[in-house]
Short mmCIF file of C-alpha atoms and ligand atoms in Angstrom, two decimals:
data_model
loop_
_atom_site.label_atom_id
_atom_site.label_comp_id
_atom_site.label_asym_id
_atom_site.label_seq_id
_atom_site.Cartn_x
_atom_site.Cartn_y
_atom_site.Cartn_z
CA MET A 1000 -4.94 71.10 69.39
CA GLN A 1001 -4.22 67.26 69.56
CA LYS A 1002 -7.10 64.63 70.25
CA ILE A 1003 -6.71 61.09 70.99
CA VAL A 1004 -8.86 58.49 69.12
CA ILE A 1005 -9.74 55.14 70.86
CA GLU A 1006 -11.79 52.16 69.32
CA GLY A 1007 -13.06 50.51 72.49
CA GLY A 1008 -13.75 47.13 73.81
CA GLN A 1009 -10.43 45.53 73.68
CA PRO A 1010 -9.25 43.36 76.56
CA LEU A 1011 -5.95 44.67 77.50
CA HIS A 1012 -2.98 42.37 77.66
CA GLY A 1013 0.82 42.63 78.42
CA ARG A 1014 3.24 44.84 80.42
CA ILE A 1015 3.64 48.10 81.18
CA ALA A 1016 6.51 49.86 82.97
CA ILE A 1017 5.82 52.59 85.85
CA GLY A 1018 7.62 55.67 85.55
CA GLY A 1019 8.76 57.97 88.19
CA ALA A 1020 6.49 59.66 90.02
CA LYS A 1021 5.65 63.19 88.98
CA ASN A 1022 4.79 64.33 92.24
CA ALA A 1023 7.18 63.26 94.05
CA ALA A 1024 9.59 64.52 91.21
CA LEU A 1025 8.53 68.32 91.71
CA PRO A 1026 9.52 68.68 95.14
CA LEU A 1027 12.58 67.01 94.44
CA MET A 1028 13.71 69.31 91.98
CA ALA A 1029 12.70 72.24 94.24
CA ALA A 1030 14.92 70.85 96.85
CA SER A 1031 17.68 71.86 94.46
CA LEU A 1032 17.30 75.35 95.83
CA LEU A 1033 18.59 74.46 99.40
CA THR A 1034 21.90 73.81 98.39
CA ASP A 1035 25.20 75.19 96.39
CA GLY A 1036 25.94 71.63 95.46
CA VAL A 1037 24.60 69.43 92.71
CA LEU A 1038 21.68 67.67 93.16
CA THR A 1039 21.43 64.27 90.56
CA LEU A 1040 17.89 62.94 90.28
CA SER A 1041 17.27 59.74 88.46
CA ASN A 1042 13.86 57.93 87.47
CA LEU A 1043 12.60 61.37 86.27
CA PRO A 1044 9.35 60.82 84.44
CA HIS A 1045 9.56 63.04 81.10
CA LEU A 1046 6.51 64.80 81.27
CA ALA A 1047 5.41 68.62 80.81
CA ASP A 1048 5.37 69.42 84.53
CA ILE A 1049 8.79 68.43 85.04
CA THR A 1050 9.42 70.58 81.69
CA SER A 1051 7.76 73.57 83.65
CA MET A 1052 9.96 73.08 86.64
CA LEU A 1053 12.99 72.91 84.91
CA ASN A 1054 12.32 75.93 83.18
CA LEU A 1055 11.63 77.70 86.40
CA LEU A 1056 14.29 76.26 88.33
CA ALA A 1057 16.51 77.34 85.00
CA GLN A 1058 15.12 80.92 85.51
CA HIS A 1059 16.32 81.35 89.44
CA GLY A 1060 19.73 80.06 88.24
CA ILE A 1061 19.77 76.44 88.52
CA GLY A 1062 22.59 74.78 86.41
CA ILE A 1063 20.81 71.75 84.43
CA SER A 1064 22.53 68.95 82.95
CA MET A 1065 20.99 66.02 81.15
CA LEU A 1066 22.83 63.29 81.93
CA GLY A 1067 20.99 60.28 80.36
CA SER A 1068 18.08 57.86 80.58
CA ALA A 1069 17.76 54.46 82.15
CA ALA A 1070 15.64 53.06 79.59
CA ASN A 1071 13.63 53.20 76.38
CA GLY A 1072 15.80 55.43 74.09
CA GLY A 1073 16.01 58.34 76.03
CA HIS A 1074 12.43 58.65 77.05
CA ALA A 1075 12.49 57.01 80.36
CA GLY A 1076 13.77 57.54 83.40
CA ARG A 1077 15.75 60.39 82.92
CA VAL A 1078 19.20 61.48 85.22
CA ILE A 1079 19.26 65.16 85.42
CA GLY A 1080 21.82 67.42 87.54
CA LEU A 1081 20.51 70.49 89.70
CA ASP A 1082 23.26 72.52 90.24
CA GLY A 1083 22.38 75.22 92.77
CA GLY A 1084 25.74 76.99 92.97
CA GLN A 1085 24.44 79.92 91.91
CA ILE A 1086 21.07 81.39 92.26
CA THR A 1087 20.72 84.56 90.05
CA SER A 1088 16.31 85.33 90.89
CA THR A 1089 14.43 84.77 93.68
CA THR A 1090 11.23 85.92 91.35
CA ALA A 1091 9.12 83.07 90.19
CA PRO A 1092 7.30 84.84 87.26
CA TYR A 1093 3.54 84.65 86.07
CA ASP A 1094 4.16 83.08 82.81
CA LEU A 1095 6.34 79.96 84.15
CA VAL A 1096 4.16 79.73 87.31
CA ARG A 1097 0.68 79.76 85.97
CA LYS A 1098 1.51 76.32 83.85
CA MET A 1099 1.76 74.41 87.21
CA ARG A 1100 0.48 75.02 90.58
CA ALA A 1101 3.42 73.05 92.05
CA SER A 1102 5.91 75.64 91.15
CA VAL A 1103 4.93 77.45 94.23
CA LEU A 1104 7.18 74.54 96.19
CA VAL A 1105 10.01 77.04 95.29
CA LEU A 1106 8.59 79.44 97.90
CA GLY A 1107 10.21 77.78 100.72
CA PRO A 1108 13.32 76.65 99.33
CA LEU A 1109 14.06 80.34 98.16
CA VAL A 1110 12.88 82.02 101.50
CA ALA A 1111 15.25 79.24 103.74
CA ARG A 1112 18.25 79.61 101.78
CA MET A 1113 17.93 83.32 100.17
CA GLY A 1114 16.21 85.16 102.60
CA GLU A 1115 13.86 86.52 99.83
CA ALA A 1116 11.11 85.11 97.02
CA ARG A 1117 8.69 86.60 95.06
CA VAL A 1118 6.17 83.92 93.67
CA SER A 1119 3.32 84.48 91.36
CA LEU A 1120 0.15 83.20 92.83
CA PRO A 1121 0.16 79.53 91.31
CA GLY A 1122 -2.76 78.13 88.61
CA GLY A 1123 -2.91 74.51 87.34
CA CYS A 1124 -5.85 72.11 87.27
CA ALA A 1125 -8.98 73.77 87.78
CA ILE A 1126 -10.29 71.39 90.27
CA GLY A 1127 -11.67 74.15 93.14
CA THR A 1128 -10.19 77.03 94.48
CA ARG A 1129 -6.87 75.74 95.91
CA PRO A 1130 -5.39 78.36 98.31
CA VAL A 1131 -1.84 78.75 99.35
CA ASP A 1132 -3.15 80.14 102.77
CA LEU A 1133 -1.09 76.91 104.80
CA HIS A 1134 2.08 76.93 102.79
CA LEU A 1135 2.13 81.02 103.90
CA LYS A 1136 0.98 80.52 107.73
CA ALA A 1137 3.90 78.01 108.16
CA LEU A 1138 6.61 80.10 106.72
CA GLU A 1139 5.09 82.95 108.62
CA ALA A 1140 5.32 80.67 111.95
CA MET A 1141 9.11 80.44 110.95
CA GLY A 1142 10.02 83.98 111.35
CA THR A 1143 8.81 84.74 107.34
CA GLU A 1144 7.41 88.15 106.73
CA ILE A 1145 4.91 87.78 103.65
CA THR A 1146 2.67 90.54 101.77
CA LEU A 1147 0.50 89.71 98.73
CA ALA A 1148 0.31 92.33 96.46
CA ASP A 1149 -0.18 92.28 92.09
CA GLY A 1150 -0.66 88.78 91.92
CA TYR A 1151 2.44 87.96 93.66
CA VAL A 1152 3.77 86.47 97.23
CA HIS A 1153 6.71 88.27 98.34
CA ALA A 1154 8.38 86.93 101.19
CA VAL A 1155 11.13 87.81 103.28
CA ALA A 1156 13.20 86.82 106.10
CA PRO A 1157 16.27 89.08 106.10
CA LYS A 1158 17.83 87.33 109.54
CA GLY A 1159 16.72 83.69 108.06
CA LEU A 1160 14.11 81.48 109.50
CA LYS A 1161 13.38 80.19 112.76
CA GLY A 1162 12.28 76.71 114.06
CA ALA A 1163 8.45 76.63 115.19
CA VAL A 1164 5.92 74.37 116.27
CA VAL A 1165 3.44 74.43 113.12
CA ARG A 1166 -0.05 72.84 113.25
CA PHE A 1167 -1.45 72.34 110.22
CA PRO A 1168 -5.32 72.70 110.60
CA PHE A 1169 -6.15 69.98 107.60
CA VAL A 1170 -3.47 68.03 105.64
CA SER A 1171 -2.10 69.37 102.55
CA VAL A 1172 0.46 67.90 100.81
CA GLY A 1173 2.03 70.80 99.04
CA ALA A 1174 2.16 73.12 102.43
CA THR A 1175 3.82 70.28 104.11
CA GLU A 1176 6.36 69.88 101.45
CA ASN A 1177 7.15 73.76 101.47
CA ALA A 1178 7.41 73.62 105.17
CA LEU A 1179 9.80 70.59 105.36
CA MET A 1180 12.27 72.30 102.92
CA ALA A 1181 12.38 75.28 104.66
CA ALA A 1182 12.77 74.17 107.89
CA THR A 1183 16.05 71.99 107.10
CA LEU A 1184 17.89 75.58 106.74
CA ALA A 1185 15.58 77.30 109.75
CA GLN A 1186 17.66 77.84 113.23
CA GLY A 1187 16.41 75.34 115.75
CA GLU A 1188 13.68 72.80 115.48
CA THR A 1189 10.50 72.64 113.58
CA VAL A 1190 7.82 70.50 114.22
CA LEU A 1191 5.55 69.76 111.85
CA GLU A 1192 1.94 68.58 113.15
CA ASN A 1193 -0.53 66.97 111.10
CA ALA A 1194 2.00 66.72 108.51
CA ALA A 1195 0.94 65.07 105.06
CA ARG A 1196 1.95 61.18 105.10
CA GLU A 1197 1.81 60.65 101.25
CA PRO A 1198 4.55 58.73 99.79
CA GLU A 1199 5.88 61.70 97.91
CA ILE A 1200 6.81 63.46 101.29
CA GLY A 1201 8.65 60.62 102.52
CA ASP A 1202 10.70 60.60 98.99
CA LEU A 1203 11.08 64.07 99.29
CA ALA A 1204 12.19 63.65 103.18
CA HIS A 1205 14.61 61.00 102.75
CA CYS A 1206 16.31 62.90 99.56
CA LEU A 1207 16.61 66.27 102.33
CA VAL A 1208 18.44 63.70 104.58
CA ALA A 1209 20.81 62.59 101.95
CA MET A 1210 21.33 66.16 101.47
CA GLY A 1211 22.37 66.59 104.70
CA ALA A 1212 18.83 67.60 106.52
CA LYS A 1213 17.98 66.08 110.11
CA ILE A 1214 14.45 65.09 110.05
CA GLU A 1215 12.51 62.66 112.45
CA GLY A 1216 9.40 60.84 112.00
CA ILE A 1217 9.39 60.48 108.34
CA GLY A 1218 5.86 58.64 107.11
CA SER A 1219 4.04 59.94 110.14
CA GLU A 1220 1.62 62.55 110.80
CA ARG A 1221 4.92 64.49 112.63
CA LEU A 1222 7.81 65.89 111.08
CA VAL A 1223 10.47 66.97 113.90
CA VAL A 1224 13.54 68.94 111.82
CA GLN A 1225 16.57 69.94 113.49
CA GLY A 1226 18.04 73.03 110.95
CA VAL A 1227 21.29 73.04 109.96
CA PRO A 1228 23.39 75.68 108.49
CA SER A 1229 23.69 74.44 104.82
CA LEU A 1230 22.67 71.19 102.62
CA HIS A 1231 25.00 69.34 100.24
CA GLY A 1232 24.25 67.91 97.01
CA ALA A 1233 23.27 64.26 96.39
CA SER A 1234 22.03 61.68 94.41
CA TYR A 1235 18.55 60.43 94.88
CA SER A 1236 16.24 58.05 92.36
CA VAL A 1237 12.29 59.19 92.52
CA LEU A 1238 9.65 56.93 93.93
CA PRO A 1239 7.19 55.27 91.39
CA ASP A 1240 4.36 56.86 90.15
CA ARG A 1241 1.26 55.57 92.46
CA ILE A 1242 -1.16 57.39 90.32
CA GLU A 1243 -0.08 55.84 87.04
CA THR A 1244 0.11 52.51 88.84
CA GLY A 1245 -3.45 52.54 89.65
CA THR A 1246 -4.73 54.18 86.31
CA TYR A 1247 -3.13 51.00 84.31
CA ALA A 1248 -4.47 48.90 86.73
CA ILE A 1249 -8.04 50.34 86.16
CA ALA A 1250 -7.21 49.76 82.48
CA ALA A 1251 -6.52 46.06 82.80
CA ALA A 1252 -9.80 46.02 85.17
CA VAL A 1253 -12.03 47.91 83.12
CA THR A 1254 -11.37 46.19 79.76
CA GLY A 1255 -11.90 43.00 80.95
CA GLY A 1256 -8.08 42.33 80.51
CA ASP A 1257 -4.96 40.98 82.32
CA ILE A 1258 -1.59 43.36 82.76
CA GLU A 1259 1.42 43.36 84.59
CA LEU A 1260 2.74 46.54 86.25
CA THR A 1261 6.51 46.50 86.60
CA GLY A 1262 8.81 48.87 88.57
CA THR A 1263 6.19 49.48 90.94
CA SER A 1264 4.35 47.44 94.01
CA ILE A 1265 0.93 46.68 95.60
CA SER A 1266 2.59 48.60 98.82
CA LEU A 1267 2.13 51.94 97.11
CA ILE A 1268 -1.60 51.82 96.35
CA GLY A 1269 -2.75 49.51 99.26
CA SER A 1270 -6.17 51.76 99.13
CA VAL A 1271 -7.12 51.06 95.60
CA VAL A 1272 -5.99 47.49 95.78
CA ASP A 1273 -8.92 47.19 98.38
CA VAL A 1274 -11.52 48.58 96.49
CA LEU A 1275 -10.07 46.76 93.69
CA GLN A 1276 -10.46 43.46 95.30
CA LYS A 1277 -13.63 44.35 96.55
CA ALA A 1278 -15.06 45.09 93.02
CA GLY A 1279 -13.62 41.66 91.99
CA VAL A 1280 -10.50 42.33 90.32
CA THR A 1281 -7.45 40.05 90.94
CA VAL A 1282 -4.41 41.47 92.10
CA THR A 1283 -1.39 40.01 92.99
CA ASP A 1284 2.72 40.74 93.33
CA THR A 1285 5.02 39.61 90.73
CA ALA A 1286 8.83 39.50 90.77
CA ASP A 1287 8.80 42.92 88.70
CA GLY A 1288 6.22 44.45 90.09
CA MET A 1289 1.95 43.52 90.42
CA ARG A 1290 -0.72 41.67 87.87
CA VAL A 1291 -3.93 43.07 87.54
CA ALA A 1292 -6.78 40.89 85.97
CA ARG A 1293 -10.22 40.66 85.51
CA THR A 1294 -10.86 37.05 85.01
CA SER A 1295 -14.86 36.86 86.27
CA GLY A 1296 -17.58 38.85 84.79
CA ARG A 1297 -18.89 42.05 85.54
CA LEU A 1298 -17.62 43.64 88.69
CA HIS A 1299 -19.48 44.69 91.85
CA GLY A 1300 -20.01 48.41 92.81
CA VAL A 1301 -17.86 49.58 95.86
CA ASP A 1302 -18.30 52.96 97.23
CA VAL A 1303 -15.09 54.76 97.80
CA MET A 1304 -14.50 58.45 99.38
CA THR A 1305 -10.96 59.94 98.83
CA GLN A 1306 -8.96 61.14 101.80
CA PRO A 1307 -5.27 61.69 102.32
CA PHE A 1308 -2.54 59.16 102.47
CA PRO A 1309 -2.97 56.28 103.38
CA GLY A 1310 -6.80 56.85 102.24
CA PHE A 1311 -8.29 56.49 98.72
CA PRO A 1312 -6.21 59.18 96.58
CA THR A 1313 -8.49 62.02 95.20
CA ASP A 1314 -6.00 61.43 92.38
CA MET A 1315 -7.60 58.22 91.58
CA GLN A 1316 -10.81 59.49 92.12
CA ALA A 1317 -11.98 59.97 88.21
CA GLN A 1318 -10.60 56.64 87.24
CA MET A 1319 -12.30 54.50 89.74
CA MET A 1320 -15.34 56.27 88.87
CA VAL A 1321 -15.10 54.72 85.09
CA LEU A 1322 -14.76 51.50 86.80
CA MET A 1323 -17.77 51.74 88.67
CA CYS A 1324 -19.78 52.73 85.27
CA THR A 1325 -20.04 49.45 84.00
CA ALA A 1326 -20.04 47.45 87.58
CA GLY A 1327 -22.81 45.81 88.66
CA GLY A 1328 -25.06 47.83 91.43
CA ALA A 1329 -24.56 51.24 92.70
CA ALA A 1330 -21.67 53.10 93.85
CA MET A 1331 -20.88 56.03 95.93
CA ILE A 1332 -18.14 58.16 95.02
CA THR A 1333 -17.16 60.86 97.66
CA GLU A 1334 -14.48 63.57 96.84
CA THR A 1335 -13.59 64.97 100.48
CA ILE A 1336 -10.42 66.97 99.18
CA PHE A 1337 -11.70 68.96 96.28
CA GLU A 1338 -14.31 70.53 95.55
CA ASN A 1339 -15.20 70.87 91.63
CA ARG A 1340 -13.35 67.49 91.09
CA PHE A 1341 -16.83 65.79 89.20
CA MET A 1342 -15.92 67.64 85.46
CA HIS A 1343 -15.54 64.19 84.16
CA VAL A 1344 -19.10 63.30 85.43
CA PRO A 1345 -21.14 65.25 82.18
CA GLU A 1346 -18.57 63.41 80.08
CA LEU A 1347 -18.86 60.00 81.03
CA ALA A 1348 -22.65 60.67 80.96
CA ARG A 1349 -22.45 61.74 77.08
CA MET A 1350 -21.07 57.75 76.99
CA GLY A 1351 -24.08 56.56 78.70
CA ALA A 1352 -23.00 56.63 82.13
CA ASN A 1353 -25.52 56.66 84.63
CA ILE A 1354 -24.38 58.90 87.38
CA THR A 1355 -26.11 61.55 89.83
CA VAL A 1356 -24.10 64.01 91.68
CA HIS A 1357 -25.31 65.34 94.90
CA GLY A 1358 -22.73 68.03 96.53
CA ALA A 1359 -19.55 65.98 97.03
CA SER A 1360 -21.05 62.54 96.64
CA ALA A 1361 -21.65 60.81 93.19
CA LEU A 1362 -23.81 58.18 92.60
CA VAL A 1363 -23.07 55.82 89.88
CA ARG A 1364 -25.42 53.08 88.86
CA GLY A 1365 -23.82 50.30 86.93
CA VAL A 1366 -24.75 50.05 83.53
CA GLU A 1367 -24.14 47.20 81.08
CA ARG A 1368 -21.78 48.97 78.77
CA LEU A 1369 -20.41 52.17 77.84
CA SER A 1370 -20.87 53.82 74.30
CA GLY A 1371 -17.68 55.82 72.55
CA ALA A 1372 -18.57 59.71 71.51
CA PRO A 1373 -16.54 62.67 71.56
CA VAL A 1374 -15.21 64.15 74.83
CA MET A 1375 -13.53 67.15 76.38
CA ALA A 1376 -10.83 66.83 78.71
CA THR A 1377 -10.97 69.21 81.72
CA ASP A 1378 -7.84 68.37 83.68
CA LEU A 1379 -5.39 65.85 84.52
CA ARG A 1380 -7.09 63.08 86.37
CA ALA A 1381 -10.53 63.63 84.10
CA SER A 1382 -8.72 63.59 80.94
CA VAL A 1383 -7.52 59.60 81.66
CA SER A 1384 -10.70 58.71 83.23
CA LEU A 1385 -12.31 59.68 79.68
CA VAL A 1386 -9.28 57.14 77.85
CA LEU A 1387 -10.46 54.14 80.40
CA ALA A 1388 -13.86 54.70 79.53
CA GLY A 1389 -12.89 55.25 75.84
CA LEU A 1390 -10.81 51.75 76.27
CA ALA A 1391 -13.80 49.87 77.67
CA ALA A 1392 -16.88 51.60 75.60
CA GLU A 1393 -18.07 50.37 72.43
CA GLY A 1394 -17.12 52.41 69.15
CA GLU A 1395 -14.70 55.36 68.73
CA THR A 1396 -14.18 57.66 71.94
CA VAL A 1397 -12.23 60.88 70.74
CA VAL A 1398 -10.58 62.84 73.65
CA ASN A 1399 -10.04 66.68 73.19
CA ARG A 1400 -7.66 68.56 74.69
CA VAL A 1401 -4.98 65.98 75.26
CA TYR A 1402 -2.43 68.23 76.39
CA HIS A 1403 -3.69 67.82 80.48
CA LEU A 1404 -2.84 64.49 79.80
CA ASP A 1405 0.56 65.40 78.74
CA ARG A 1406 1.16 67.19 82.17
CA GLY A 1407 1.26 63.44 83.98
CA TYR A 1408 1.27 60.41 81.77
CA GLU A 1409 4.36 59.51 79.72
CA ARG A 1410 3.57 57.89 76.72
CA LEU A 1411 0.53 56.97 77.44
CA GLU A 1412 -0.70 55.78 73.82
CA GLU A 1413 2.34 53.75 73.40
CA LYS A 1414 2.07 52.27 76.77
CA LEU A 1415 -1.56 51.44 76.26
CA ALA A 1416 -1.06 50.30 72.64
CA GLY A 1417 1.95 47.86 73.62
CA CYS A 1418 -1.29 46.12 75.52
CA GLY A 1419 -3.45 46.10 72.46
CA ALA A 1420 -5.55 49.23 72.90
CA ARG A 1421 -6.47 50.83 69.80
CA ILE A 1422 -5.49 53.84 70.32
CA ARG A 1423 -3.65 57.02 68.70
CA ARG A 1424 -3.32 60.57 68.54
CA VAL A 1425 -4.15 62.67 65.73
CA ASP A 1426 -3.87 66.63 65.39
CA GLY A 1427 -7.07 68.70 65.49
CA SER A 1428 -7.83 69.14 62.30
CA ALA A 1429 -7.39 65.33 61.40
C1 LIG B 1447 -0.88 67.37 95.77
C2 LIG B 1447 -1.03 66.98 94.66
C3 LIG B 1447 -2.07 66.28 94.05
C4 LIG B 1447 -3.19 65.84 94.36
C5 LIG B 1447 -2.99 66.50 95.69
C6 LIG B 1447 -3.86 65.71 97.16
C7 LIG B 1447 1.28 67.18 93.79
C8 LIG B 1447 2.40 68.46 92.95
N1 LIG B 1447 0.11 67.42 93.70
O1 LIG B 1447 -1.49 69.03 95.52
O2 LIG B 1447 -2.03 65.85 92.30
O3 LIG B 1447 -4.43 65.86 94.40
O4 LIG B 1447 -1.79 66.69 96.77
O5 LIG B 1447 -3.44 64.51 97.38
O6 LIG B 1447 2.08 66.81 94.67
N2 LIG B 1447 -5.35 73.81 100.74
C9 LIG B 1447 -5.56 75.09 101.03
N3 LIG B 1447 -4.47 75.80 101.41
C10 LIG B 1447 -3.45 75.40 101.26
C11 LIG B 1447 -3.05 74.16 100.33
C12 LIG B 1447 -4.32 73.39 100.68
O7 LIG B 1447 -6.85 75.11 101.19
O8 LIG B 1447 -2.26 76.63 101.31
C13 LIG B 1447 -6.63 72.66 100.03
C14 LIG B 1447 -6.77 72.43 98.75
O9 LIG B 1447 -7.24 73.22 98.18
C15 LIG B 1447 -7.45 71.12 98.93
C16 LIG B 1447 -6.81 70.45 99.63
O10 LIG B 1447 -6.19 71.33 100.73
O11 LIG B 1447 -8.70 71.39 98.91
C17 LIG B 1447 -5.57 69.37 99.75
O12 LIG B 1447 -4.73 70.10 99.30
P1 LIG B 1447 -3.25 69.70 98.66
O13 LIG B 1447 -2.73 68.45 99.91
O14 LIG B 1447 -2.19 70.90 99.35
O15 LIG B 1447 -3.09 69.47 97.39
P2 LIG B 1447 -1.78 70.09 96.87
O16 LIG B 1447 -0.06 70.04 97.24
O17 LIG B 1447 -1.87 71.10 95.96
#
């Protein structure tokens, strides 16, 4: 098993190119199941989760053509054609789904187009129970009959889906995406109320419109969809990854560095930039993206509460906690989206952080400095938070179980090393 070894204490300086958003790419790829045409997606990141989704789609019969890459010798900004001409299977098997929770996004498109789907209940990051009841209720409201057996969801709509009013009791990104995709092919009008407003939902909606869907209210919490009999192929470019953007912004801040993030923009991470600025970090627009610098001395602790977009993203909570570990004063970090999303806390404590958890809140009292230690990655964002802590810490940090990182960060060591970080990947035995 591979590890990442970091010699910390080096301020990072330079430029980092931000890739396409994993969480936008995954639903966009699933949308290829809605059409018998070809959906060509560009700016796709090169990540383990994208490969998992490609394997799942291939298994359903989607024809996949690699059409090249925009940058970095074929590594970044991939362009892939997804041909939905022949769906050969409506079953998403356990072996493929268990690797990635977002696999459940094939459910809505399959039942909408094929009238049937059998999808294994998903696995994914170990950050709480993460049920899919809202996905299922939305599809049921549109006329799907759902049964659960042997770890599988079996969804049938022999006469096709019917438009419905779906009011989500709370905001769910995945359920909104599944329902939105299904509604595009339902008969009549579907209204999704209390829909998620994450930029990735807007990206999906714009792509569906390019495929011939009729959607109003994009960007709002009320999406109105007029169903159409079929969708056609389209070309679409995936939006920049706001979580990758925020993560490298914190790498600059936590090391006392100065980094330009290119191919992204402040507007994607407004709530994160607010916290950074309150803490004393300088964030400015540039022609190619944004610049993040910590030019002054110690930062100030700032309280943070995770919320659905446009609030502070839960996927940035662990990274922001690392920044607060060495800020002056205290910071209360409250997680409202997922239970059990403080698995990085005991690992950070091993590096000298002073954090007390009370239920859904973590009180971080800033310490002068962190010190390097061997630590264990537990989920995607917790893993990257340990890398950030290692970059700031004195001495050597070894992050174990780095396969979590490869699900969501493309060429992480290369991007950080390019800014002066002393970071390398080694085999477990080394
Ligand atoms: C997506 C993101 C993930 C991010 C999360 C919240 C992708 C591929 N993943 O995950 O990185 O952390 O949004 O911004 O885009 N819930 C239910 N029942 C459901 C669905 C969700 O109870 O049917 C709960 C979840 O357990 C969680 C909350 O709703 O507590 C929000 O989850 P949701 O927004 O659905 O997250 P995902 O779409 O899984």
